[in-house]
Amino acid sequence: MKPKLTLKDISYELGVSISTVSKALKDSHEISKKTRDKIKAFAKLYNYKPNTIAKSLRQQKTYVLGIIIPEIVHHFFSTVISGIEHVANERGYNIIICVSNESFKKEALNVEMLTNSRVDGILISISKESQEKQDFEHLNELINDGIPLVLFDRINEHINCDKVIIDDIDGAFKATEFLINLNRRKIALITTPSYVTVGELRTEGYLKALKQHNIPIRKNLIIHVNEKQNIKNQILPLFNQKELPDAIFAVNEIYAATTLKIAKEKGINIPKDISVIGFTDGLISEFSSPSLTTMAQHGFTMGEQAAELLIDRIENKTKPYFETKVISADIKIRESTKIV
Amino acid sequence: MKPKLTLKDISYELGVSISTVSKALKDSHEISKKTRDKIKAFAKLYNYKPNTIAKSLRQQKTYVLGIIIPEIVHHFFSTVISGIEHVANERGYNIIICVSNESFKKEALNVEMLTNSRVDGILISISKESQEKQDFEHLNELINDGIPLVLFDRINEHINCDKVIIDDIDGAFKATEFLINLNRRKIALITTPSYVTVGELRTEGYLKALKQHNIPIRKNLIIHVNEKQNIKNQILPLFNQKELPDAIFAVNEIYAATTLKIAKEKGINIPKDISVIGFTDGLISEFSSPSLTTMAQHGFTMGEQAAELLIDRIENKTKPYFETKVISADIKIRESTKIV
DNA sequence: CTGTTAGCGCGTTCAG
DNA sequence: CTGAACGCGCTAACAG
């Protein structure tokens, strides 16, 4: 690689000192307009660009935000990143993205790598394995070291930092209530194991809605999907009971779409026989047939807010308390809940 | 932020010199086993981690690869990133991802930012705007400066560097031929404007297949979609002709799924009346109804190969010629081309 | 107005 | 076997 032009090179060429060049390029009034102009012209002509690494080392500041997400091939997470990126760029920061692949170990390694690179702050959505183990050592260490941290979507309440979450309880409540208002009473739930907090919260909203409307909770209508096994096979039992549900609330797009598939195979008409609502408004929901009614999560907004929180924290350490921003999920009505 | 432990701190605590600590931590035999062990134990105890920034500055090497993609909320591109990330980590590199948003200006800015950060190499899939303008100044400059560059998927032939592409011509050829073998003769094509190279190549494959099978090319069956306008409205005319096509080859998932939607609205039965094939094997194709037959692109493999090429180039500048790796697209047969 | 000096944290001669 | 000295490229306090 061809070495790039440095301050030293310029100072040598122009017969001035390095610090004069440095100051001139920042338009310091310490330097006479004449030399300033000369230096700036020279720098421009030869396309001088300051070395970010050296600047970072000197200023103990990188203008980089680290992001750790469980997966990147994922509509919701990539949307969040998009939001983060948007705000970060606006405020003069760059981002470096790491993937944990839902692994605790990889997540911890990512944290270490980011801190070794001296990022100014970190945004993270916790991996399933970390949640399962309830091991947040690596994150608490971050806080201990005074590195600004923001959790988004997959959070843990006991970690002492800013957070941004979707209002999962309320979203699930609204979804379930919507089904109730459709006059459905045998409403099934397809959810995650309880250690996945978002799944747990959505379950909570579902139960709350049933209770509030005096609808009995039936265990046989609730399925906890273990993603380490085949998803379809775990949902299937729901359709093998004597009495079928008349509505289904699935806590994510994949579960909802899988349900659609099973129904089609079984010759069950959706939305006539069963109404279906998913969570997360991705492409699958939009293009599935029937298209899926879902609770839209506004990932982009989540990313924006998370980035704002983090940068505020980085640039102004005086805020004395931690914030948790809640983003409400809105229903997007499509064909899978149409009244026929 | 709490300052991290440095070599200096350790040397002070242990009453040795900085360089002794530095050497000891790399297990240099210049240092006696005794002091080496003492220093290593101390470093481990207090969790010493070298400052990546300082190391990069000193060694003029960052172990970072820059990636520039047009979009991040995109199944194919995120899959490619996944592949890059996999190889990069295996070989000790980190990645920093930038999004051009299909904008020439943003792409150029990203290149600049990455070079200022002294990444060891750059992987890029060219934005539509750059392709439209045919402006690759920023990339040629990179090559001039001797910064290793790999283009993937959206490439330009005249840029002098390693490349990884999907065999778009062959993929489109196979797709079209598959439709022909289904006894379809009025095969429509939904493609991009010609400056999008991948669209252009797929068009080429389509035409080649028709010619080879002596099927006349009919202009009214070919649609070039301008993505700045409503996609659906541009596809619609295909269905308003006297004689409908009996098969459709769409150069991407969105066009194919949109076609499915229109057909459903018009009461046209897919696959009975019209067979449909898309390109890019994403979630939409899998979960649409009918599920879509597509040409699978193997984005993960593409990412892996691109990263291998780049790192090889970075670590061993002696390879005298540039390579273009071609990844073949395979057909994934689903419902939309079922014989009824 | 300009230059000297020092140092961010690390690795690498070279001298002892 | 150990340490002093230098420099990667930049900024900033201080002297002139």
XYZ file of C-alpha atoms (C1' of nucleotides) in Angstrom:
712
model
C 0.000 0.000 0.000
C 1.228 3.407 -1.035
C 1.923 5.494 2.070
C -0.428 8.407 2.449
C 0.554 12.023 2.812
C 1.201 13.088 6.415
C 1.532 16.370 8.220
C 5.218 15.735 8.346
C 5.426 15.428 4.573
C 3.620 18.709 4.134
C 5.735 20.473 6.711
C 8.856 19.217 4.969
C 7.706 20.286 1.529
C 6.652 23.725 2.699
C 9.508 24.310 5.091
C 7.337 24.918 8.144
C 6.851 22.959 11.334
C 4.404 20.123 11.776
C 2.346 21.949 14.336
C 2.000 24.925 12.042
C 0.546 22.645 9.414
C -1.751 21.024 11.925
C -3.056 24.349 13.134
C -3.376 25.813 9.678
C -5.516 22.907 8.540
C -7.901 23.541 11.403
C -8.087 27.188 10.402
C -6.479 28.352 13.617
C -6.128 32.099 13.884
C -2.780 31.613 15.467
C -1.466 31.206 11.935
C -1.255 34.070 9.445
C -3.770 33.995 6.672
C -0.986 33.785 4.140
C 0.674 30.609 5.413
C -2.701 29.162 6.287
C -3.882 29.531 2.706
C -0.667 28.182 1.328
C -0.826 25.101 3.507
C -4.498 24.494 2.847
C -3.995 24.792 -0.879
C -1.132 22.349 -0.770
C -3.090 19.885 1.337
C -6.050 20.064 -0.959
C -3.944 19.687 -4.075
C -2.270 16.571 -2.798
C -5.439 15.288 -1.201
C -4.261 15.185 2.376
C -6.509 13.193 4.705
C -5.784 12.925 8.406
C -5.013 9.452 9.681
C -7.994 8.405 11.754
C -5.952 5.931 13.769
C -3.409 8.476 14.906
C -6.151 10.934 15.736
C -7.999 8.331 17.767
C -4.901 7.393 19.692
C -4.089 10.966 20.443
C -7.594 12.061 21.411
C -8.614 8.871 23.145
C -11.775 8.979 21.069
C -12.666 6.984 17.999
C -16.082 8.251 16.905
C -17.050 4.642 16.439
C -20.072 2.831 17.868
C -19.956 -0.936 18.264
C -23.085 -2.954 17.553
C -23.625 -6.551 18.564
C -26.620 -8.409 17.209
C -27.587 -12.069 17.339
C -27.988 -12.415 13.572
C -27.496 -10.237 10.568
C -29.565 -12.182 8.071
C -32.677 -11.033 9.823
C -35.126 -8.445 8.666
C -35.813 -6.861 12.011
C -32.226 -6.595 13.175
C -30.961 -5.243 9.892
C -33.711 -2.651 10.041
C -32.564 -1.605 13.496
C -28.996 -1.319 12.252
C -30.261 0.851 9.462
C -31.761 3.213 12.025
C -28.599 3.250 14.111
C -26.492 3.918 11.061
C -28.698 6.802 10.080
C -28.341 8.658 13.369
C -24.699 7.730 13.803
C -23.740 9.223 10.461
C -25.757 12.315 11.139
C -23.865 12.866 14.339
C -20.460 12.064 12.944
C -19.994 8.510 14.116
C -19.199 5.313 12.287
C -20.397 1.879 13.220
C -18.793 -1.477 13.428
C -21.126 -4.437 13.450
C -20.525 -7.759 15.161
C -22.656 -10.881 15.076
C -23.009 -13.111 18.106
C -24.823 -15.915 16.288
C -26.858 -16.304 19.464
C -23.739 -17.554 21.206
C -22.667 -16.334 24.625
C -19.021 -16.921 23.907
C -19.005 -15.079 20.626
C -20.887 -12.222 22.239
C -18.290 -11.917 24.980
C -15.495 -12.043 22.412
C -17.185 -9.322 20.419
C -17.428 -7.126 23.482
C -13.752 -7.633 24.134
C -12.766 -6.904 20.572
C -14.816 -3.715 20.584
C -13.351 -2.459 23.820
C -9.845 -3.265 22.636
C -10.641 -1.144 19.611
C -11.705 1.580 21.998
C -15.128 2.197 20.501
C -16.853 5.145 22.157
C -19.917 3.111 23.049
C -21.731 -0.152 22.439
C -25.235 -1.114 21.371
C -26.304 -4.669 21.942
C -29.247 -6.994 21.587
C -28.576 -9.942 23.842
C -28.081 -13.423 22.399
C -30.399 -16.260 23.312
C -27.635 -18.215 24.957
C -26.675 -15.339 27.239
C -30.298 -14.981 28.193
C -30.626 -18.669 28.809
C -27.546 -18.702 31.021
C -28.466 -15.377 32.561
C -24.806 -14.509 32.294
C -24.173 -10.812 31.775
C -20.701 -10.550 33.246
C -19.288 -9.132 30.042
C -21.892 -6.382 29.975
C -21.543 -5.456 33.611
C -17.814 -5.229 33.133
C -18.441 -2.746 30.363
C -20.444 -0.605 32.740
C -17.752 -0.947 35.348
C -15.182 0.312 32.898
C -17.401 3.285 32.178
C -18.070 2.417 28.563
C -21.481 3.720 27.522
C -23.862 0.878 26.765
C -27.354 0.732 25.309
C -29.460 -2.413 25.157
C -32.150 -2.755 22.527
C -34.961 -5.227 21.926
C -33.482 -8.208 23.761
C -32.636 -6.654 27.079
C -32.245 -7.615 30.703
C -33.788 -5.466 33.366
C -31.000 -5.848 35.864
C -28.292 -4.377 33.681
C -27.779 -0.808 34.666
C -27.870 1.191 31.432
C -30.081 2.898 28.855
C -32.493 0.646 26.992
C -34.884 0.717 24.082
C -37.631 -1.857 23.834
C -40.729 -2.598 21.895
C -43.834 -2.507 24.031
C -44.263 -6.223 23.700
C -46.876 -6.667 26.378
C -49.065 -3.968 24.966
C -48.509 -5.156 21.391
C -49.508 -8.704 22.264
C -52.433 -7.395 24.250
C -53.665 -5.386 21.273
C -53.208 -8.331 18.929
C -55.126 -10.679 21.205
C -57.849 -8.152 21.828
C -58.177 -7.634 18.106
C -58.857 -11.347 17.738
C -61.351 -11.263 20.574
C -63.186 -8.420 18.905
C -63.387 -10.596 15.836
C -65.477 -12.828 18.053
C -62.809 -15.433 18.355
C -62.685 -17.272 21.663
C -60.381 -20.227 21.146
C -57.265 -18.221 20.640
C -54.038 -20.183 20.440
C -50.601 -18.804 21.219
C -47.365 -19.864 19.558
C -44.464 -18.497 21.532
C -40.811 -18.991 22.464
C -39.294 -20.642 25.518
C -39.694 -18.349 28.497
C -36.070 -17.287 28.708
C -36.465 -15.297 25.513
C -37.725 -12.133 27.117
C -39.587 -10.788 24.129
C -41.499 -14.041 23.776
C -42.247 -14.051 27.466
C -43.569 -10.501 27.391
C -45.766 -11.199 24.419
C -47.116 -14.218 26.240
C -47.877 -11.960 29.155
C -49.840 -9.574 26.932
C -51.793 -12.464 25.491
C -52.732 -13.779 28.920
C -53.653 -10.322 30.121
C -56.044 -9.807 27.231
C -57.744 -13.144 27.806
C -58.159 -12.455 31.495
C -59.502 -8.999 30.964
C -62.148 -10.421 28.657
C -62.913 -13.340 30.941
C -61.797 -15.937 28.486
C -60.421 -19.060 30.130
C -56.787 -19.869 29.475
C -56.328 -23.267 27.950
C -52.945 -24.899 28.204
C -53.469 -27.012 25.145
C -53.741 -23.882 23.054
C -50.319 -22.624 24.079
C -47.182 -23.862 22.367
C -43.618 -23.069 23.360
C -41.375 -23.610 20.375
C -37.875 -24.868 20.957
C -35.897 -23.550 18.018
C -33.300 -26.221 18.303
C -35.888 -28.654 16.999
C -38.083 -28.639 13.930
C -40.529 -25.772 14.226
C -43.279 -27.216 12.095
C -43.503 -30.449 14.043
C -43.952 -28.545 17.247
C -46.812 -26.457 15.908
C -48.558 -29.408 14.290
C -50.188 -30.764 17.506
C -52.288 -27.631 17.636
C -54.081 -28.861 14.546
C -54.419 -32.434 15.665
C -56.776 -31.768 18.541
C -60.464 -32.577 18.447
C -61.412 -28.972 18.694
C -59.412 -26.585 16.527
C -58.546 -23.052 17.634
C -60.440 -20.315 15.848
C -57.572 -17.848 16.039
C -53.816 -17.932 16.410
C -51.411 -15.345 17.718
C -47.794 -16.122 16.812
C -45.020 -14.126 18.441
C -42.988 -13.867 15.260
C -43.188 -13.996 11.521
C -41.699 -17.424 11.053
C -44.123 -19.091 13.434
C -47.029 -17.296 11.759
C -45.909 -18.221 8.261
C -45.322 -21.817 9.293
C -48.830 -21.894 10.691
C -50.171 -20.660 7.374
C -48.391 -23.488 5.640
C -49.744 -26.157 7.942
C -53.262 -24.788 7.597
C -53.020 -24.930 3.848
C -51.851 -28.532 3.970
C -54.695 -29.438 6.281
C -57.217 -27.721 4.052
C -58.088 -25.199 6.698
C -59.195 -21.840 5.363
C -57.479 -18.774 6.696
C -58.967 -16.336 7.575
C -62.393 -17.994 7.400
C -61.806 -20.849 9.829
C -58.903 -19.402 11.727
C -57.699 -15.815 12.063
C -53.928 -15.399 12.309
C -51.787 -12.546 13.635
C -48.011 -12.416 13.693
C -45.438 -10.083 15.219
C -42.666 -8.270 13.304
C -43.585 -6.707 10.040
C -41.223 -8.183 7.525
C -41.338 -9.191 3.919
C -42.720 -12.627 4.676
C -45.853 -11.157 6.194
C -46.303 -8.839 3.267
C -45.869 -11.427 0.559
C -47.332 -14.521 2.179
C -50.697 -15.743 1.084
C -52.930 -14.793 2.657
C -50.840 -11.805 3.637
C -50.361 -11.662 7.377
C -51.827 -9.222 9.825
C -48.977 -8.340 12.164
C -47.837 -6.110 14.937
C -45.326 -3.795 13.254
C -42.264 -3.204 15.378
C -40.721 -0.056 13.918
C -37.169 -1.346 13.990
C -35.805 1.713 12.250
C -37.157 3.983 14.967
C -35.758 1.685 17.592
C -32.319 1.956 16.001
C -32.531 5.714 15.799
C -33.522 6.108 19.414
C -30.910 3.684 20.645
C -28.204 5.575 18.776
C -29.435 8.913 20.102
C -29.375 7.625 23.652
C -25.888 6.252 23.244
C -24.371 9.315 21.628
C -26.018 11.593 24.168
C -24.483 9.494 26.887
C -21.084 9.563 25.190
C -21.051 13.284 24.689
C -22.610 14.351 27.927
C -21.974 12.120 30.871
C -24.007 14.291 33.230
C -27.403 12.650 32.787
C -27.861 11.187 36.237
C -30.367 8.417 35.541
C -30.843 5.711 32.942
C -33.692 5.797 30.493
C -35.792 3.035 28.996
C -37.515 4.115 25.827
C -40.579 2.161 24.860
C -41.696 1.959 21.269
C -45.245 0.868 20.729
C -46.129 -1.825 18.218
C -48.947 -1.021 15.827
C -51.282 -3.408 14.172
C -51.059 -3.713 10.414
C -54.207 -5.355 9.212
C -53.968 -7.637 6.212
C -55.788 -10.647 4.814
C -55.157 -13.227 7.513
C -57.718 -11.617 9.802
C -60.210 -10.574 7.199
C -63.859 -11.098 8.081
C -65.345 -13.358 5.466
C -14.291 5.970 30.676
C -11.914 4.273 33.043
C -8.436 4.156 31.497
C -7.288 0.667 30.664
C -4.112 -0.965 31.842
C -1.108 -0.230 29.609
C 2.349 -1.690 29.214
C 3.627 1.359 31.015
C 1.429 0.664 34.026
C 2.673 -2.888 34.227
C 6.303 -1.880 33.844
C 5.865 0.634 36.630
C 4.196 -1.808 38.971
C 6.768 -4.505 38.376
C 9.792 -2.239 38.238
C 10.912 -3.311 34.788
C 11.043 -1.453 31.501
C 8.203 -1.161 29.027
C 10.038 -3.067 26.355
C 10.684 -5.936 28.734
C 6.970 -6.174 29.392
C 6.210 -5.983 25.699
C 8.611 -8.762 24.894
C 7.584 -10.940 27.806
C 3.954 -10.811 26.761
C 4.865 -12.124 23.351
C 6.834 -14.907 24.942
C 10.138 -13.636 23.608
C 13.085 -15.799 24.566
C 15.118 -12.685 25.046
C 13.482 -12.506 28.453
C 14.239 -14.962 31.242
C 11.539 -17.456 32.012
C 11.253 -16.086 35.504
C 10.466 -12.476 34.636
C 8.391 -13.629 31.693
C 6.167 -15.693 33.960
C 5.909 -12.930 36.506
C 4.858 -10.404 33.907
C 2.411 -12.744 32.227
C 0.816 -13.632 35.516
C 0.429 -9.979 36.422
C -1.032 -9.141 33.035
C -3.505 -11.958 33.252
C -4.511 -11.096 36.764
C -5.250 -7.498 35.904
C -6.718 -8.423 32.553
C -4.313 -6.548 30.359
C -5.468 -6.162 26.761
C -3.303 -4.451 24.165
C -4.695 -1.272 22.688
C -5.697 -2.114 19.141
C -5.394 1.489 18.019
C -1.825 1.870 19.169
C -0.901 -1.444 17.658
C -2.466 -0.493 14.338
C -0.626 2.790 14.275
C 2.655 1.201 15.076
C 2.348 -1.733 12.681
C 0.582 0.107 9.906
C -1.936 -2.701 9.848
C -5.433 -2.803 11.273
C -6.711 -6.320 10.611
C -9.945 -4.745 9.497
C -11.812 -5.280 6.237
C -14.178 -2.599 5.000
C -17.418 -3.640 3.328
C -19.641 -1.364 1.284
C -23.049 -2.602 0.242
C -25.986 -0.822 -1.349
C -28.479 -1.869 1.339
C -28.369 -3.744 4.571
C -32.046 -4.571 4.923
C -31.723 -7.047 2.133
C -31.661 -10.797 2.399
C -29.031 -11.440 -0.218
C -26.565 -8.795 0.883
C -26.839 -9.669 4.528
C -26.185 -13.284 3.596
C -23.040 -12.252 1.748
C -21.893 -10.265 4.771
C -22.464 -13.328 6.854
C -20.092 -15.271 4.620
C -17.484 -12.526 4.686
C -17.714 -12.292 8.444
C -17.230 -16.013 8.775
C -13.977 -16.134 6.842
C -12.722 -12.835 8.232
C -13.045 -14.040 11.803
C -11.439 -17.323 10.967
C -8.429 -15.519 9.593
C -8.201 -12.949 12.356
C -9.843 -9.963 10.739
C -12.721 -7.773 11.798
C -15.166 -6.103 9.501
C -16.685 -2.687 9.330
C -19.814 -2.355 7.264
C -20.927 0.710 5.359
C -24.137 1.269 3.443
C -24.209 3.295 0.252
C -27.992 3.395 -0.022
C -27.471 3.048 -3.758
C -25.965 6.530 -3.773
C -22.750 7.377 -5.590
C -21.873 10.131 -3.184
C -22.372 8.050 -0.082
C -20.353 5.260 -1.640
C -17.449 7.609 -2.326
C -17.661 8.982 1.205
C -17.614 5.468 2.581
C -14.513 4.649 0.591
C -12.834 7.733 1.935
C -13.820 6.999 5.501
C -12.513 3.458 5.217
C -9.188 4.506 3.770
C -8.800 7.182 6.404
C -9.335 4.432 8.939
C -6.597 2.501 7.192
C -8.549 -0.705 6.665
C -6.374 -3.422 5.186
C -8.713 -3.998 2.275
C -12.166 -3.262 0.916
C -15.031 -5.369 -0.403
C -17.709 -3.608 -2.378
C -20.889 -4.244 -4.299
C -21.418 -1.214 -6.504
C -24.416 1.060 -5.999
C -26.971 1.537 -8.744
C -26.176 5.208 -9.044
C -22.472 4.582 -9.604
C -23.366 2.035 -12.231
C -25.778 4.416 -13.856
C -23.179 7.191 -13.959
C -20.428 4.734 -14.819
C -18.284 6.663 -12.384
C -15.670 4.513 -10.668
C -13.095 7.173 -9.884
C -13.184 6.383 -6.187
C -12.493 2.721 -6.833
C -9.705 3.291 -9.288
C -8.097 5.652 -6.825
C -8.150 2.843 -4.304
C -6.282 0.621 -6.718
C -3.850 3.424 -7.434
C -3.131 3.751 -3.750
C -2.471 0.034 -3.610
C -5.344 -0.787 -1.310
C -6.564 -4.338 -1.989
C -10.073 -4.313 -3.432
C -12.573 -7.057 -4.206
C -15.816 -6.487 -6.053
C -18.728 -8.821 -5.516
C -22.077 -9.331 -7.210
C -22.493 -5.856 -8.653
C -19.207 -5.401 -10.445
C -17.721 -3.550 -13.364
C -15.473 -5.367 -15.753
C -13.101 -2.500 -16.330
C -12.016 -2.143 -12.751
C -8.730 -3.890 -12.298
C -9.148 -6.117 -9.250
C -10.379 -9.478 -7.961
C -14.069 -10.155 -8.368
C -16.721 -12.646 -7.326
C -19.910 -12.932 -9.298
C -22.912 -15.127 -9.646
C -23.124 -16.815 -13.008
C -26.118 -14.726 -13.924
C -26.186 -15.566 -17.596
C -26.076 -19.258 -16.942
C -28.587 -19.026 -14.112
C -31.053 -17.148 -16.264
C -30.406 -19.546 -19.098
C -31.185 -22.513 -16.883
C -34.305 -20.857 -15.532
C -35.607 -20.065 -18.994
C -34.746 -23.476 -20.316
C -36.559 -25.030 -17.388
C -39.682 -23.137 -18.435
C -39.227 -24.200 -22.026
C -38.979 -27.817 -20.960
C -42.271 -27.312 -19.182
C -43.604 -26.707 -22.683
C -44.031 -23.029 -22.159
C -43.456 -20.878 -25.214
C -44.758 -17.441 -24.322
C -42.181 -16.704 -21.679
C -42.175 -13.188 -20.274
C -39.207 -11.485 -18.666
C -39.363 -8.953 -15.861
C -35.990 -7.299 -15.494
C -34.153 -4.157 -14.378
C -32.930 -1.212 -16.435
C -29.897 -2.233 -18.442
C -27.350 -0.334 -16.359
C -27.898 -2.768 -13.510
C -25.385 -5.334 -14.639
C -26.923 -8.320 -12.911
C -30.272 -7.589 -14.523
C -28.632 -7.136 -17.883
C -26.794 -10.442 -17.616
C -29.915 -12.300 -16.626
C -31.660 -10.779 -19.594
C -28.833 -12.055 -21.740
C -29.287 -15.583 -20.397
C -32.997 -15.406 -21.066
C -32.476 -14.311 -24.659
C -29.832 -16.946 -25.207
C -32.142 -19.725 -24.073
C -34.945 -18.550 -26.321
C -32.644 -18.344 -29.316
C -31.143 -21.720 -28.717
C -34.604 -23.231 -28.675
C -35.758 -21.223 -31.685
C -38.396 -19.354 -29.801
C -39.060 -15.886 -31.194
C -38.307 -12.975 -28.895
C -41.332 -10.783 -28.324
C -40.738 -7.264 -27.099
C -44.162 -7.015 -25.531
C -43.211 -9.833 -23.161
C -40.195 -8.004 -21.799
C -40.553 -5.435 -19.046
C -37.803 -3.198 -17.701
C -38.786 -2.043 -14.232
C -37.739 1.391 -13.109
C -37.526 1.135 -9.349
C -38.015 4.814 -8.838
C -41.636 4.259 -9.824
C -44.325 1.896 -8.594
C -43.266 -1.627 -9.416
C -46.703 -3.161 -9.612
C -48.017 -0.660 -12.125
C -45.147 -1.391 -14.430
C -45.733 -5.139 -14.374
C -49.477 -4.820 -14.809
C -49.438 -4.227 -18.611
C -48.130 -7.743 -19.033
C -51.494 -9.004 -17.874
C -53.573 -6.580 -19.894
C -52.606 -7.921 -23.294
C -54.886 -10.009 -25.430
C -52.702 -13.012 -25.180
C -51.286 -13.736 -21.759
C -47.804 -15.175 -21.250
C -47.717 -18.786 -20.128
C -44.557 -18.360 -18.076
C -42.694 -15.571 -16.347
C -39.058 -15.261 -15.418
C -38.436 -12.451 -12.942
C -34.876 -11.393 -12.217
C -35.489 -10.976 -8.515
C -37.696 -12.002 -5.663
C -39.671 -8.813 -5.360
C -40.666 -8.779 -9.017
C -41.647 -12.442 -8.801
C -43.701 -11.966 -5.651
C -45.378 -8.890 -7.076
C -46.287 -10.936 -10.124
C -47.846 -13.562 -7.895
C -49.962 -10.898 -6.284
C -51.195 -9.474 -9.543
C -52.035 -12.931 -10.845
C -54.070 -13.658 -7.766
C -56.003 -10.421 -8.162
C -56.688 -11.209 -11.778
C -57.861 -14.712 -10.933
C -55.042 -16.293 -12.848
C -53.928 -19.647 -11.506
C -50.249 -20.117 -10.800
C -48.748 -22.559 -11.684
C -51.576 -23.909 -13.853
C -51.992 -20.966 -16.222
C -48.620 -19.383 -15.776
C -45.350 -20.844 -14.446
C -43.198 -18.409 -12.482
C -39.495 -18.454 -11.635
C -37.623 -15.870 -9.609
C -33.983 -15.221 -8.807
C -32.475 -14.965 -5.290
C -33.574 -17.492 -2.779
C -34.900 -15.532 0.123
C -37.635 -15.885 2.664
C -40.255 -14.380 0.413
C -39.849 -17.157 -2.116
C -40.026 -19.772 0.570
C -43.111 -18.461 2.306
C -45.074 -16.998 -0.591
C -48.072 -18.845 -1.863
C -47.577 -20.633 -4.088
C -43.981 -20.896 -2.952
C -41.620 -19.675 -5.646
C -39.260 -21.682 -7.763
C -36.050 -19.650 -7.834
C -32.455 -19.609 -8.856
C -30.589 -19.808 -5.554
C -27.604 -17.499 -5.434
C -25.479 -18.891 -2.614
C -24.710 -15.534 -1.089
C -22.880 -17.047 1.846
C -20.428 -18.794 -0.456
C -19.968 -15.603 -2.388
C -19.063 -13.780 0.804
C -16.641 -16.473 1.853
C -14.849 -16.487 -1.472
C -14.683 -12.716 -1.660
C -13.128 -12.570 1.792
C -10.629 -15.293 0.944
C -9.566 -13.466 -2.194
C -9.152 -10.221 -0.322
C -7.186 -11.601 2.582
C -4.966 -13.594 0.253
C -4.248 -10.415 -1.625
C -3.570 -8.523 1.596
C -1.211 -11.091 2.987
C 0.596 -12.023 -0.174
C 0.865 -9.315 -2.737
C 2.766 -11.514 -5.137
C -0.154 -12.984 -7.062
C 0.486 -11.476 -10.464
C -2.997 -11.595 -11.991
C -6.524 -10.815 -10.871
C -9.113 -13.495 -10.459
C -12.823 -13.543 -11.126
C -14.586 -16.295 -9.265
C -17.888 -17.402 -10.672
C -20.514 -18.993 -8.468
C -23.213 -20.900 -10.250
C -26.866 -20.398 -9.425
C -28.913 -23.532 -8.868
C -32.565 -23.995 -9.419
C -34.703 -24.624 -6.384
C -37.968 -26.072 -7.568
C -41.102 -25.174 -5.625
C -44.798 -24.812 -6.296
C -44.854 -21.968 -8.778
C -43.663 -24.230 -11.577
C -45.493 -27.359 -10.582
C -47.048 -29.322 -13.417
C -50.738 -29.562 -12.746
C 2.540 34.414 14.483
C 5.646 30.114 14.553
C 8.261 26.321 16.535
C 9.679 23.167 20.268
C 8.430 19.631 23.158
C 5.867 16.084 24.929
C 2.986 12.136 24.790
C -1.247 8.925 23.285
C 0.335 2.949 23.606
C 2.915 -0.039 21.310
C 6.876 -2.620 18.916
C 11.632 -2.780 17.532
C 16.274 -1.841 16.960
C 20.482 -1.407 19.309
C 23.510 -0.794 23.199
C 24.898 -2.479 27.448
C 19.013 -11.071 29.616
C 17.343 -5.998 30.129
C 16.495 -1.207 29.059
C 17.003 3.210 26.541
C 15.589 5.412 22.548
C 12.903 6.076 18.563
C 8.867 6.528 15.743
C 3.944 5.348 13.869
C 0.744 10.441 12.880
C -1.428 13.542 15.366
C -2.695 17.304 18.949
C -1.771 20.648 22.470
C 0.651 23.212 26.043
C 4.093 26.237 26.180
C 8.055 29.148 24.700
C 9.919 32.351 21.847
